[in-house]
Amino acid sequence: MSEELVVRRISNGTVIDHIPAGRALKVLRILGITGEEGYMVSMVMNVYSKKLGKKDIVKVEGRELSSEEVNKIALVAPTATINIVRDYEVVEKRKVELPDKIEGIVRCVNPKCVTNAPREAVHPSFRVISRKPLKLVCEYCGEYLTEEEVIAQLAGT
Ligand code: CTP
Ligand code: ZN
């Protein structure tokens, strides 16, 4: 069955396609989309894909997401493509690109890190030292964060 029969095409907005199967909720979480914003969001999980076997898709109507907003989803969806849709046509298509720095999305796993101190207003900040496999290093204490830890932290949406 074609994906079109599962979720309809959108008139204007952003389609995040080729998300690894099962990761759509984590993508929404990274984007900070809760549904309370009011615009229409549709999502399919575990649909058939020629390239990936199975994939997830997220469609956000009425909002064109900027590269900056979207690139951080590469943490959990490095295969994702971003399609900007205007008047039903895809006018722009690009792959996500993990930024060199990740701020405020995941926490440092070192309990003694200043970013975990209860009264400090220091936001976690990581440098990407490996993309495949994903590996981050805390800019404050040097602790590493692995792909598994990133995925685990973003679970439970
Ligand atoms: N899409 C949509 N609404 C539109 C146009 C496209 O929801 N008005 C979705 C399609 O369903 C698809 C994605 O946006 O999931 C990309 O569309 P398109 O480039 O037409 O599809 P493909 O050529 O299959 O994309 P790719 O080559 O990236 O796999
Ligand atoms: Zn740290």
mmCIF file of C-alpha atoms and ligand atoms in Angstrom:
data_model
loop_
_atom_site.group_PDB
_atom_site.id
_atom_site.type_symbol
_atom_site.label_atom_id
_atom_site.label_comp_id
_atom_site.label_asym_id
_atom_site.label_seq_id
_atom_site.Cartn_x
_atom_site.Cartn_y
_atom_site.Cartn_z
ATOM 1 C CA MET A 1 0.000 0.000 0.000
ATOM 2 C CA SER A 2 1.410 3.375 -0.896
ATOM 3 C CA GLU A 3 2.167 5.850 1.863
ATOM 4 C CA GLU A 4 -0.233 8.326 0.239
ATOM 5 C CA LEU A 5 -3.132 6.129 1.263
ATOM 6 C CA VAL A 6 -1.992 6.211 4.880
ATOM 7 C CA VAL A 7 -1.450 9.973 5.322
ATOM 8 C CA ARG A 8 -2.724 12.514 2.883
ATOM 9 C CA ARG A 9 -0.499 15.029 1.104
ATOM 10 C CA ILE A 10 -0.182 18.441 2.677
ATOM 11 C CA SER A 11 -0.793 21.795 0.969
ATOM 12 C CA ASN A 12 1.899 23.826 2.738
ATOM 13 C CA GLY A 13 4.475 22.989 5.334
ATOM 14 C CA THR A 14 7.235 20.512 6.070
ATOM 15 C CA VAL A 15 7.474 16.772 5.541
ATOM 16 C CA ILE A 16 10.175 14.942 7.461
ATOM 17 C CA ASP A 17 10.622 11.715 5.562
ATOM 18 C CA HIS A 18 12.887 8.648 5.922
ATOM 19 C CA ILE A 19 12.940 8.730 9.704
ATOM 20 C CA PRO A 20 14.224 5.394 11.048
ATOM 21 C CA ALA A 21 11.240 3.228 11.969
ATOM 22 C CA GLY A 22 9.927 3.931 15.439
ATOM 23 C CA ARG A 23 11.734 7.249 15.947
ATOM 24 C CA ALA A 24 8.990 9.732 14.973
ATOM 25 C CA LEU A 25 8.045 10.582 18.562
ATOM 26 C CA LYS A 26 11.668 11.323 19.398
ATOM 27 C CA VAL A 27 11.873 13.587 16.356
ATOM 28 C CA LEU A 28 8.803 15.517 17.521
ATOM 29 C CA ARG A 29 10.295 15.773 20.976
ATOM 30 C CA ILE A 30 13.586 17.203 19.662
ATOM 31 C CA LEU A 31 11.649 19.696 17.563
ATOM 32 C CA GLY A 32 9.707 20.684 20.653
ATOM 33 C CA ILE A 33 6.405 19.993 18.925
ATOM 34 C CA THR A 34 3.797 18.967 21.478
ATOM 35 C CA GLY A 35 0.589 19.450 19.509
ATOM 36 C CA GLU A 36 -0.426 22.393 21.703
ATOM 37 C CA GLU A 37 0.904 24.808 19.058
ATOM 38 C CA GLY A 38 -2.297 24.446 17.096
ATOM 39 C CA TYR A 39 -0.994 23.576 13.668
ATOM 40 C CA MET A 40 -1.783 20.229 12.133
ATOM 41 C CA VAL A 41 0.757 17.479 12.642
ATOM 42 C CA SER A 42 0.425 14.026 11.172
ATOM 43 C CA MET A 43 2.679 11.094 11.704
ATOM 44 C CA VAL A 44 2.989 7.559 10.486
ATOM 45 C CA MET A 45 5.192 4.919 11.985
ATOM 46 C CA ASN A 46 6.548 1.724 10.478
ATOM 47 C CA VAL A 47 5.412 2.208 6.890
ATOM 48 C CA TYR A 48 7.140 0.399 4.052
ATOM 49 C CA SER A 49 10.114 2.137 2.400
ATOM 50 C CA LYS A 50 12.224 0.959 -0.521
ATOM 51 C CA LYS A 51 15.335 2.575 0.960
ATOM 52 C CA LEU A 52 14.937 1.721 4.625
ATOM 53 C CA GLY A 53 12.650 -1.316 4.734
ATOM 54 C CA LYS A 54 10.453 0.516 7.211
ATOM 55 C CA LYS A 55 10.328 4.191 8.095
ATOM 56 C CA ASP A 56 8.414 6.888 9.937
ATOM 57 C CA ILE A 57 7.129 10.161 8.464
ATOM 58 C CA VAL A 58 6.149 13.409 10.195
ATOM 59 C CA LYS A 59 4.152 16.108 8.415
ATOM 60 C CA VAL A 60 3.806 19.580 9.855
ATOM 61 C CA GLU A 61 1.191 21.720 8.133
ATOM 62 C CA GLY A 62 1.517 25.460 7.796
ATOM 63 C CA ARG A 63 5.095 25.680 9.061
ATOM 64 C CA GLU A 64 8.330 25.649 7.104
ATOM 65 C CA LEU A 65 10.986 24.418 9.491
ATOM 66 C CA SER A 66 14.434 26.004 9.136
ATOM 67 C CA SER A 67 17.621 23.922 8.734
ATOM 68 C CA GLU A 68 18.722 25.038 12.174
ATOM 69 C CA GLU A 69 15.526 23.847 13.782
ATOM 70 C CA VAL A 70 15.572 20.569 11.964
ATOM 71 C CA ASN A 71 19.246 19.556 11.868
ATOM 72 C CA LYS A 72 19.284 18.515 15.505
ATOM 73 C CA ILE A 73 16.896 15.665 14.722
ATOM 74 C CA ALA A 74 19.922 14.010 13.078
ATOM 75 C CA LEU A 75 20.710 12.852 16.619
ATOM 76 C CA VAL A 76 18.004 10.208 16.273
ATOM 77 C CA ALA A 77 17.197 10.365 12.546
ATOM 78 C CA PRO A 78 20.406 10.775 10.497
ATOM 79 C CA THR A 79 18.684 9.371 7.394
ATOM 80 C CA ALA A 80 15.852 11.908 7.436
ATOM 81 C CA THR A 81 15.036 14.148 4.493
ATOM 82 C CA ILE A 82 13.283 17.472 4.888
ATOM 83 C CA ASN A 83 10.796 18.442 2.217
ATOM 84 C CA ILE A 84 9.367 21.945 2.112
ATOM 85 C CA VAL A 85 5.943 21.909 0.490
ATOM 86 C CA ARG A 86 4.215 24.904 -1.082
ATOM 87 C CA ASP A 87 0.914 24.623 -2.833
ATOM 88 C CA TYR A 88 1.177 20.817 -2.761
ATOM 89 C CA GLU A 89 4.583 20.805 -4.513
ATOM 90 C CA VAL A 90 7.914 19.861 -2.931
ATOM 91 C CA VAL A 91 9.933 23.052 -3.524
ATOM 92 C CA GLU A 92 12.969 22.112 -1.471
ATOM 93 C CA LYS A 93 14.454 18.779 -0.406
ATOM 94 C CA ARG A 94 17.494 18.339 1.793
ATOM 95 C CA LYS A 95 19.105 15.806 4.085
ATOM 96 C CA VAL A 96 19.521 16.580 7.756
ATOM 97 C CA GLU A 97 23.043 17.388 8.883
ATOM 98 C CA LEU A 98 24.065 16.946 12.479
ATOM 99 C CA PRO A 99 25.476 20.236 13.833
ATOM 100 C CA ASP A 100 28.911 20.250 15.525
ATOM 101 C CA LYS A 101 27.349 21.400 18.759
ATOM 102 C CA ILE A 102 24.234 20.126 20.539
ATOM 103 C CA GLU A 103 22.702 22.383 23.155
ATOM 104 C CA GLY A 104 19.921 21.701 25.612
ATOM 105 C CA ILE A 105 18.493 18.483 24.177
ATOM 106 C CA VAL A 106 20.223 15.800 26.195
ATOM 107 C CA ARG A 107 21.668 15.819 29.691
ATOM 108 C CA CYS A 108 25.167 14.975 30.815
ATOM 109 C CA VAL A 109 25.358 11.538 32.458
ATOM 110 C CA ASN A 110 27.938 12.670 35.000
ATOM 111 C CA PRO A 111 25.985 13.472 38.201
ATOM 112 C CA LYS A 112 28.803 15.786 39.342
ATOM 113 C CA CYS A 113 28.732 17.850 36.130
ATOM 114 C CA VAL A 114 27.901 21.524 36.652
ATOM 115 C CA THR A 115 25.032 21.139 34.169
ATOM 116 C CA ASN A 116 23.376 18.758 36.650
ATOM 117 C CA ALA A 117 23.815 20.994 39.698
ATOM 118 C CA PRO A 118 20.335 21.804 41.050
ATOM 119 C CA ARG A 119 20.695 25.568 41.260
ATOM 120 C CA GLU A 120 23.040 26.229 38.353
ATOM 121 C CA ALA A 121 21.547 27.797 35.278
ATOM 122 C CA VAL A 122 24.082 26.088 33.028
ATOM 123 C CA HIS A 123 22.533 24.428 30.011
ATOM 124 C CA PRO A 124 24.033 21.182 28.810
ATOM 125 C CA SER A 125 26.217 21.552 25.758
ATOM 126 C CA PHE A 126 27.950 18.825 23.793
ATOM 127 C CA ARG A 127 30.428 18.680 20.968
ATOM 128 C CA VAL A 128 29.928 15.996 18.337
ATOM 129 C CA ILE A 129 33.133 13.944 18.142
ATOM 130 C CA SER A 130 31.783 11.067 16.053
ATOM 131 C CA ARG A 131 28.773 10.833 13.787
ATOM 132 C CA LYS A 132 28.777 7.121 13.075
ATOM 133 C CA PRO A 133 28.527 5.763 15.665
ATOM 134 C CA LEU A 134 27.214 8.869 17.359
ATOM 135 C CA LYS A 135 29.414 10.115 20.182
ATOM 136 C CA LEU A 136 29.123 13.403 22.055
ATOM 137 C CA VAL A 137 31.389 14.962 24.650
ATOM 138 C CA CYS A 138 30.195 17.298 27.410
ATOM 139 C CA GLU A 139 31.761 20.739 27.020
ATOM 140 C CA TYR A 140 31.815 21.202 30.787
ATOM 141 C CA CYS A 141 33.193 17.958 32.206
ATOM 142 C CA GLY A 142 34.420 15.907 29.244
ATOM 143 C CA GLU A 143 32.033 13.010 29.863
ATOM 144 C CA TYR A 144 31.055 11.029 26.757
ATOM 145 C CA LEU A 145 27.516 10.349 25.650
ATOM 146 C CA THR A 146 26.849 7.418 23.333
ATOM 147 C CA GLU A 147 24.116 6.910 20.767
ATOM 148 C CA GLU A 148 22.334 4.432 23.052
ATOM 149 C CA GLU A 149 22.322 6.977 25.875
ATOM 150 C CA VAL A 150 20.951 9.701 23.596
ATOM 151 C CA ILE A 151 18.139 7.428 22.380
ATOM 152 C CA ALA A 152 17.357 6.309 25.921
ATOM 153 C CA GLN A 153 17.128 9.896 27.179
ATOM 154 C CA LEU A 154 14.675 10.821 24.449
ATOM 155 C CA ALA A 155 12.399 7.886 25.170
ATOM 156 C CA GLY A 156 9.216 8.145 27.168
ATOM 157 C CA THR A 157 7.378 10.811 25.229
HETATM 158 N N1 CTP B 1 4.478 15.051 0.377
HETATM 159 C C1 CTP B 1 3.324 15.467 1.052
HETATM 160 N N2 CTP B 1 2.538 16.450 0.517
HETATM 161 C C2 CTP B 1 2.858 17.027 -0.669
HETATM 162 C C3 CTP B 1 4.004 16.608 -1.364
HETATM 163 C C4 CTP B 1 4.801 15.608 -0.817
HETATM 164 O O1 CTP B 1 3.035 14.971 2.126
HETATM 165 N N3 CTP B 1 2.050 17.956 -1.144
HETATM 166 C C5 CTP B 1 5.329 14.009 0.978
HETATM 167 C C6 CTP B 1 5.372 12.727 0.178
HETATM 168 O O2 CTP B 1 4.325 11.894 0.584
HETATM 169 C C7 CTP B 1 6.720 12.163 0.589
HETATM 170 C C8 CTP B 1 7.578 13.415 0.805
HETATM 171 O O3 CTP B 1 6.656 14.489 0.996
HETATM 172 O O4 CTP B 1 6.621 11.463 1.816
HETATM 173 C C9 CTP B 1 8.479 13.716 -0.353
HETATM 174 O O5 CTP B 1 7.716 13.871 -1.522
HETATM 175 P P1 CTP B 1 8.308 13.545 -2.974
HETATM 176 O O6 CTP B 1 9.602 14.270 -3.133
HETATM 177 O O7 CTP B 1 7.221 13.789 -3.947
HETATM 178 O O8 CTP B 1 8.489 11.956 -2.828
HETATM 179 P P2 CTP B 1 9.714 11.062 -3.282
HETATM 180 O O9 CTP B 1 10.177 11.437 -4.646
HETATM 181 O O10 CTP B 1 9.297 9.653 -3.032
HETATM 182 O O11 CTP B 1 10.800 11.477 -2.204
HETATM 183 P P3 CTP B 1 12.284 10.861 -1.993
HETATM 184 O O12 CTP B 1 12.963 10.848 -3.315
HETATM 185 O O13 CTP B 1 12.900 11.848 -1.019
HETATM 186 O O14 CTP B 1 12.097 9.510 -1.379
HETATM 187 ZN ZN ZN B 2 29.118 17.118 31.876
#
